[in-house]
């Protein structure tokens, strides 16, 4: 079904598929930053970042060299998503939602909220709230 | 929409501060009277004054129900004051009633700052007060007699420099407190009716020094108004106004041979000096100051690193060093400002003990041994909450009933000892009881039932068995009562300790008693730390725990494997040797010039293997990101993180946990 909403999304080009984030979760975007190594982090966490005096974990979207950080704030959680390519803004009006019966959980860390089609490619809208809950649950089990 | 109007909202902060102090005073008085089984004359006077003040200030805030309740209690104690003097063997009902009222006021104050605050229903308490009055006090209602101070001759007022108008001297009720605030509120009421108005003291709103003057001399007002009668009537009816003395009326030129501004009296000077020694400061402002000073420490580290990298040694050793010293001094001062005596939590502990003993029909005394030890305000608050749970547990689970104790040959009255000590940078709070102690078998049975055991029962040490009771929801109680049985209390204590970077230790002996020791840092701001590197990772350890550095090569021949754990010889004994490269998941050989750091915490000691020492610095250790979860610290031994001068992020090690994990799992071996 085509969504007629004029909501803007941040689109991220991945190595095999594309992703999108609702702008309401995004605090800032940084490029070429120093990610500090930190011991004993769970899988997919690539280090820590000093964001305006707050130390936040950096989680990779895909397992690739990533130097662009998208700072995400969800409830009381603040973290950075590391991506390799520069993201861009798309309008939700310009994409077509595809009915997806089985949301893709992508390596078990990121939850999917919806699936769109854009210029012949698939764009997975990430469910940040569910992803954060999932990460917290996984970390409780891990440790 | 807020319950309080704009004027009342402005006063709310002051009202809450004053009322909290009054309820604390009330509680202390009641506890003492109950202990002595007697209300002395000064106790009755004290409680009367407290209720009188709460009545008036609550009325000013529009809290009519609370004001009416305080009025009822004021009547009771006015009766005692007038008719009886002291009360020997007072009825338990009066204590129950007064504690109930005190708790209600405390609970209401906690809710008052919320936007959606609505006063709760107090019919039950009012009924209880009424019943008490009917049953125990005189039938004839006694009106409170406020002792009128001696009438003073109206003085010629020299404060208004010959200004014409009506001059009055408003005397407030003795002991009404915050006289400058009362005066300010009165002036607000009459200002609209006056074409001209001046006061002495002039600054009522912001100057606390005015309070002393007004308390002694009264408030002088010079006003001009077409509605003079109404203005005077409003003044007469003002809250806390005792009387209004008319000094001069209209168009009277002042004889100006005398000094226009009075010389400061010796008393006034002394009062001013006393009042400038202390200042009420909102806690959140202290928190903000602490955050700012921590940020300055961090930025100073960054600046020093930048100066070093750019070879600007002159500036680094000169101006930067001076700034660093000033920042350290400021940081120390902020830390001192936040320090509070630990013994401030004692009245609350006594109160909890009193309530729970009463409800459970047990007797116990609280022995306090804390001296003048101080700790950071946040630490004291957290420990206060933890201690409340521990004391509940001590009575509910530990202290036996009087009969049982006597059968066991113990004193009928149980004993709970609260002791506070401080070492370098740490606070040790111990709560011990002489009750029945922890039943290890019962704990193991329950743990088995809940499938919490991770190894054969026979391998569990006593400390490990006791630690099982810290698990969420763990309880050996068959029933739940108002105080315990849900398995929540000790879990809360444990979480509090983890939050502040502290530890909880348990010792117990069946039939003899239990001892809970909380070890907490004295302050949460900056910590003098030894920083070192392991591979690409950076670690820090509080410097007070670091005792020696050695070359790894020298110690290699002194390493032994014992029961699958690595130990190294130090000072004539074998201590745990922890390879931090393995902790980090770096499967590499120990580099040639690695170092061994001997560390000793509160209870454990050991040696850490690291690649290289970096520096010793005062750093700000921040809590770990919430996303990592609450178990990260326990699993890894990393309790926090810091920003270093070079921009790297350093992991703060919790030695007790690191060495404890080593001892439990033996995971870190060569």
XYZ file of N, CA, C and O in Angstrom, chain B residues 358-476:
476
model
N 7.279 -2.438 66.307
C 5.931 -2.303 66.835
C 4.970 -3.220 66.095
O 4.157 -3.919 66.686
N 5.093 -3.242 64.776
C 4.179 -4.036 63.964
C 4.425 -5.535 64.106
O 3.503 -6.333 63.978
N 5.674 -5.893 64.347
C 5.968 -7.329 64.429
C 6.038 -7.824 65.864
O 6.328 -8.993 66.109
N 5.793 -6.930 66.800
C 5.789 -7.338 68.201
C 7.161 -7.774 68.686
O 7.290 -8.666 69.522
N 8.205 -7.156 68.146
C 9.561 -7.501 68.588
C 10.187 -6.272 69.228
O 9.735 -5.141 69.043
N 11.245 -6.523 69.970
C 11.966 -5.402 70.577
C 13.397 -5.415 70.096
O 14.065 -6.462 70.106
N 13.870 -4.256 69.714
C 15.273 -4.169 69.299
C 15.758 -2.754 69.512
O 15.009 -1.796 69.332
N 17.004 -2.629 69.893
C 17.588 -1.291 70.033
C 18.608 -1.088 68.917
O 19.224 -2.039 68.426
N 18.778 0.160 68.549
C 19.724 0.505 67.487
C 20.907 1.231 68.123
O 20.745 2.281 68.733
N 22.061 0.625 67.994
C 23.272 1.231 68.541
C 24.016 1.902 67.386
O 24.297 1.277 66.366
N 24.313 3.170 67.574
C 24.914 3.940 66.477
C 26.380 4.219 66.793
O 26.720 4.615 67.901
N 27.199 4.052 65.762
C 28.622 4.305 65.934
C 29.141 4.937 64.648
O 29.804 4.284 63.848
N 28.772 6.198 64.395
C 29.230 6.750 63.110
C 30.015 8.038 63.208
O 30.487 8.552 62.208
N 30.163 8.579 64.390
C 31.009 9.765 64.536
C 30.588 10.878 63.597
O 29.416 11.082 63.326
N 31.599 11.590 63.077
C 31.328 12.745 62.208
C 31.694 12.474 60.767
O 31.958 13.385 60.009
N 31.675 11.200 60.394
C 32.118 10.866 59.038
C 31.163 11.457 58.012
O 29.953 11.395 58.178
N 31.736 12.001 56.947
C 30.928 12.628 55.895
C 31.179 11.928 54.572
O 32.251 11.382 54.329
N 30.187 12.006 53.700
C 30.347 11.466 52.341
C 29.539 12.343 51.397
O 28.744 13.187 51.841
N 29.717 12.122 50.114
C 28.985 12.896 49.122
C 27.481 12.728 49.330
O 26.998 11.650 49.672
N 26.760 13.773 49.099
C 25.311 13.805 49.285
C 24.626 12.632 48.573
O 23.761 11.966 49.157
N 25.002 12.352 47.310
C 24.369 11.248 46.568
C 24.657 9.908 47.233
O 23.785 9.041 47.295
N 25.875 9.750 47.709
C 26.252 8.493 48.350
C 25.429 8.307 49.625
O 24.896 7.222 49.894
N 25.326 9.356 50.411
C 24.571 9.272 51.673
C 23.113 8.924 51.384
O 22.516 8.078 52.052
N 22.542 9.540 50.355
C 21.141 9.261 50.018
C 20.961 7.817 49.575
O 20.022 7.132 49.984
N 21.863 7.340 48.722
C 21.760 5.953 48.243
C 21.925 4.974 49.402
O 21.149 4.018 49.534
N 22.917 5.232 50.238
C 23.163 4.315 51.361
C 21.987 4.353 52.335
O 21.643 3.331 52.940
N 21.364 5.509 52.466
C 20.203 5.631 53.350
C 19.098 4.692 52.893
O 18.506 3.946 53.682
N 18.847 4.680 51.594
C 17.809 3.813 51.041
C 18.166 2.349 51.258
O 17.325 1.535 51.665
N 19.426 2.024 51.015
C 19.867 0.637 51.185
C 19.745 0.204 52.646
O 19.282 -0.902 52.937
N 20.122 1.090 53.549
C 20.091 0.741 54.972
C 18.667 0.504 55.452
O 18.442 -0.332 56.352
N 17.728 1.214 54.893
C 16.333 1.012 55.301
C 15.903 -0.415 55.005
O 15.239 -1.072 55.811
N 16.313 -0.917 53.837
C 15.974 -2.301 53.501
C 16.690 -3.278 54.428
O 16.109 -4.263 54.875
N 17.947 -2.980 54.722
C 18.716 -3.894 55.568
C 18.137 -3.953 56.980
O 18.097 -5.014 57.604
N 17.707 -2.812 57.470
C 17.193 -2.797 58.842
C 15.857 -3.535 58.903
O 15.560 -4.243 59.886
N 15.069 -3.420 57.857
C 13.794 -4.164 57.807
C 14.085 -5.653 57.827
O 13.445 -6.423 58.542
N 15.053 -6.044 57.007
C 15.423 -7.453 56.952
C 15.937 -7.951 58.292
O 15.631 -9.061 58.729
N 16.730 -7.100 58.949
C 17.337 -7.503 60.221
C 16.255 -7.850 61.245
O 16.360 -8.836 61.974
N 15.186 -7.030 61.251
C 14.124 -7.282 62.231
C 13.230 -8.421 61.762
O 12.909 -9.344 62.515
N 12.863 -8.376 60.487
C 11.905 -9.354 59.994
C 12.495 -10.764 59.946
O 11.851 -11.729 60.354
N 13.722 -10.878 59.441
C 14.325 -12.204 59.262
C 15.291 -12.576 60.375
O 15.502 -13.748 60.632
N 15.910 -11.570 60.982
C 17.003 -11.847 61.913
C 16.567 -11.929 63.366
O 16.610 -12.982 64.002
N 16.101 -10.812 63.887
C 15.792 -10.722 65.321
C 14.600 -11.610 65.640
O 13.546 -11.528 65.020
N 14.792 -12.459 66.658
C 13.714 -13.358 67.065
C 12.745 -12.612 67.993
O 13.063 -11.528 68.488
N 11.621 -13.219 68.252
C 10.674 -12.615 69.205
C 11.287 -12.682 70.600
O 12.202 -13.489 70.862
N 10.762 -11.878 71.514
C 11.308 -11.785 72.875
C 11.353 -13.138 73.572
O 12.365 -13.499 74.195
N 10.261 -13.883 73.457
C 10.167 -15.181 74.114
C 11.207 -16.156 73.562
O 11.921 -16.825 74.333
N 11.314 -16.195 72.270
C 12.282 -17.105 71.630
C 13.701 -16.739 72.062
O 14.518 -17.618 72.366
N 13.967 -15.469 72.117
C 15.311 -15.007 72.496
C 15.628 -15.424 73.922
O 16.735 -15.889 74.231
N 14.640 -15.283 74.786
C 14.879 -15.662 76.179
C 15.097 -17.167 76.288
O 15.956 -17.624 77.053
N 14.310 -17.936 75.539
C 14.489 -19.392 75.539
C 15.883 -19.789 75.070
O 16.445 -20.808 75.500
N 16.433 -18.968 74.170
C 17.768 -19.253 73.640
C 18.871 -18.711 74.537
O 20.061 -18.842 74.212
N 18.461 -18.070 75.619
C 19.450 -17.514 76.532
C 19.988 -16.167 76.101
O 21.008 -15.684 76.590
N 19.284 -15.524 75.134
C 19.724 -14.189 74.686
C 18.948 -13.131 75.475
O 17.929 -13.420 76.112
N 19.416 -11.901 75.358
C 18.674 -10.773 75.930
C 17.344 -10.673 75.207
O 17.269 -10.895 74.005
N 16.306 -10.317 75.936
C 14.980 -10.228 75.325
C 14.954 -9.214 74.176
O 14.338 -9.433 73.137
N 15.684 -8.142 74.408
C 15.698 -7.085 73.391
C 16.851 -7.339 72.423
O 17.998 -7.511 72.833
N 16.540 -7.375 71.161
C 17.572 -7.591 70.160
C 18.446 -6.350 70.016
O 18.069 -5.249 70.442
N 19.588 -6.550 69.397
C 20.503 -5.417 69.226
C 20.923 -5.325 67.771
O 21.360 -6.310 67.155
N 20.781 -4.149 67.226
C 21.248 -3.891 65.848
C 22.275 -2.771 65.945
O 22.008 -1.721 66.537
N 23.434 -3.030 65.387
C 24.520 -2.049 65.473
C 24.780 -1.458 64.090
O 25.002 -2.186 63.128
N 24.759 -0.146 64.014
C 25.067 0.550 62.768
C 26.391 1.267 62.945
O 26.529 2.142 63.790
N 27.379 0.845 62.158
C 28.723 1.401 62.308
C 29.199 1.987 60.984
O 28.967 1.416 59.921
N 29.873 3.098 61.077
C 30.407 3.744 59.870
C 31.892 4.006 60.058
O 32.305 4.521 61.097
N 32.652 3.621 59.049
C 34.089 3.930 59.068
C 34.451 4.473 57.706
O 33.734 4.239 56.727
N 35.560 5.191 57.676
C 36.025 5.577 56.340
C 37.516 5.314 56.215
O 38.278 5.512 57.161
N 37.891 4.830 55.035
C 39.312 4.651 54.732
C 39.621 5.643 53.620
O 38.773 6.485 53.323
N 40.770 5.511 53.016
C 41.122 6.466 51.963
C 40.145 6.323 50.795
O 40.156 5.333 50.093
N 39.280 7.308 50.646
C 38.377 7.325 49.494
C 37.188 6.392 49.591
O 36.402 6.314 48.652
N 37.020 5.670 50.698
C 35.916 4.713 50.782
C 35.150 4.852 52.091
O 35.692 5.218 53.116
N 33.881 4.483 51.980
C 32.999 4.521 53.142
C 32.569 3.084 53.438
O 32.152 2.364 52.536
N 32.702 2.673 54.691
C 32.271 1.329 55.076
C 31.114 1.466 56.058
O 31.275 2.024 57.145
N 29.949 0.975 55.645
C 28.782 1.022 56.529
C 28.399 -0.415 56.879
O 28.194 -1.231 55.983
N 28.303 -0.676 58.138
C 28.005 -2.036 58.580
C 26.734 -2.033 59.406
O 26.571 -1.195 60.295
N 25.868 -2.982 59.089
C 24.666 -3.171 59.906
C 24.690 -4.619 60.388
O 24.628 -5.540 59.570
N 24.815 -4.802 61.680
C 24.873 -6.173 62.199
C 23.788 -6.365 63.247
O 23.393 -5.418 63.932
N 23.311 -7.590 63.347
C 22.277 -7.912 64.326
C 22.672 -9.160 65.093
O 23.521 -9.943 64.634
N 22.044 -9.348 66.242
C 22.329 -10.541 67.034
C 21.153 -11.514 66.951
O 20.741 -12.101 67.965
N 20.627 -11.642 65.756
C 19.470 -12.515 65.544
C 19.857 -13.941 65.237
O 20.898 -14.434 65.669
N 19.043 -14.584 64.406
C 19.228 -16.015 64.184
C 20.252 -16.345 63.105
O 20.620 -17.493 62.905
N 20.730 -15.320 62.375
C 21.715 -15.587 61.328
C 21.065 -16.190 60.100
O 19.878 -16.544 60.097
N 21.855 -16.317 59.040
C 21.334 -16.878 57.786
C 21.386 -18.398 57.838
O 22.378 -18.980 58.274
N 20.323 -19.000 57.358
C 20.242 -20.468 57.339
C 20.730 -20.938 55.962
O 20.013 -20.873 54.969
N 21.969 -21.428 55.929
C 22.567 -21.803 54.637
C 21.777 -22.913 53.956
O 21.578 -22.878 52.730
N 21.297 -23.845 54.745
C 20.570 -24.982 54.155
C 19.276 -24.509 53.516
O 18.920 -24.916 52.402
N 18.591 -23.626 54.220
C 17.323 -23.094 53.710
C 17.571 -22.333 52.399
O 16.792 -22.435 51.446
N 18.665 -21.590 52.366
C 18.984 -20.807 51.174
C 19.287 -21.742 50.003
O 18.790 -21.558 48.887
N 20.050 -22.779 50.290
C 20.394 -23.731 49.215
C 19.151 -24.439 48.705
O 18.992 -24.643 47.493
N 18.259 -24.791 49.633
C 17.022 -25.467 49.220
C 16.216 -24.591 48.279
O 15.714 -25.035 47.249
N 16.100 -23.333 48.662
C 15.328 -22.402 47.844
C 15.998 -22.189 46.497
O 15.335 -22.116 45.463
N 17.327 -22.087 46.520
C 18.079 -21.868 45.273
C 17.917 -23.073 44.351
O 17.784 -22.936 43.133
N 17.901 -24.260 44.955
C 17.716 -25.492 44.171
C 16.329 -25.483 43.525
O 16.177 -25.770 42.352
N 15.353 -25.103 44.333
C 13.963 -25.006 43.842
C 13.866 -24.067 42.646
O 13.136 -24.344 41.694
N 14.580 -22.982 42.711
C 14.491 -21.956 41.663
C 15.546 -22.172 40.575
O 15.730 -21.321 39.709
N 16.271 -23.293 40.672
C 17.279 -23.645 39.665
C 18.326 -22.532 39.497
O 18.695 -22.154 38.385
N 18.786 -22.051 40.626
C 19.785 -20.984 40.583
C 21.203 -21.510 40.775
O 22.164 -20.771 40.628
N 21.319 -22.778 41.104
C 22.653 -23.323 41.399
C 23.386 -23.624 40.102
O 22.837 -24.245 39.203
N 24.630 -23.154 40.015
C 25.400 -23.337 38.777
C 26.510 -24.366 38.955
O 27.263 -24.643 38.027
N 26.664 -24.898 40.172
C 27.665 -25.934 40.393
C 27.180 -26.806 41.549
O 26.200 -26.454 42.222
N 27.843 -27.939 41.788
C 27.418 -28.819 42.887
C 27.366 -28.053 44.211
O 28.236 -27.232 44.509
N 26.346 -28.368 44.996
C 26.109 -27.635 46.253
C 27.309 -27.659 47.175
O 27.628 -26.687 47.838
N 27.984 -28.794 47.174
C 29.121 -28.951 48.086
C 30.250 -27.969 47.766
O 31.077 -27.644 48.623
N 30.268 -27.472 46.539
C 31.355 -26.554 46.135
C 31.065 -25.104 46.488
O 31.921 -24.236 46.324
N 29.883 -24.838 46.979
C 29.545 -23.442 47.305
C 30.186 -23.047 48.625
O 30.038 -23.726 49.637
N 30.880 -21.899 48.626
C 31.397 -21.354 49.884
C 30.262 -20.627 50.589
O 29.226 -20.323 49.966
N 30.477 -20.305 51.859
C 29.437 -19.589 52.616
C 29.104 -18.258 51.948
O 27.941 -17.899 51.796
N 30.140 -17.540 51.521
C 29.906 -16.239 50.893
C 29.072 -16.392 49.622
O 28.159 -15.618 49.363
N 29.354 -17.443 48.863
C 28.594 -17.673 47.619
C 27.143 -18.018 47.936
O 26.224 -17.612 47.230
N 26.928 -18.765 49.010
C 25.560 -19.108 49.408
C 24.826 -17.836 49.821
O 23.687 -17.601 49.434
N 25.506 -16.984 50.589
C 24.846 -15.746 51.028
C 24.516 -14.867 49.833
O 23.485 -14.198 49.814
N 25.377 -14.894 48.838
C 25.141 -14.034 47.669
C 23.918 -14.461 46.884
O 23.347 -13.687 46.124
N 23.461 -15.693 47.095
C 22.253 -16.167 46.413
C 21.033 -15.359 46.852
O 20.091 -15.170 46.087
N 21.058 -14.868 48.081
C 19.888 -14.120 48.582
C 19.782 -12.737 47.943
O 18.789 -12.050 48.140
N 20.800 -12.356 47.181
C 20.753 -11.065 46.505
C 20.044 -11.146 45.158
O 19.804 -10.128 44.512
N 19.734 -12.366 44.742
C 19.075 -12.526 43.432
C 17.676 -11.918 43.494
O 16.987 -12.025 44.513
N 17.225 -11.297 42.393
C 15.885 -10.708 42.388
C 14.816 -11.749 42.694
O 14.839 -12.836 42.129
N 13.923 -11.414 43.579
C 12.800 -12.302 43.889
C 13.137 -13.428 44.849
O 12.270 -14.226 45.197
N 14.390 -13.505 45.311
C 14.777 -14.616 46.172
C 14.320 -14.325 47.597
O 14.669 -13.303 48.174
N 13.573 -15.258 48.191
C 13.190 -15.135 49.580
C 12.969 -16.506 50.152
O 12.524 -17.414 49.455
N 13.285 -16.646 51.435
C 13.008 -17.924 52.087
C 11.735 -17.799 52.920
O 11.335 -18.738 53.598
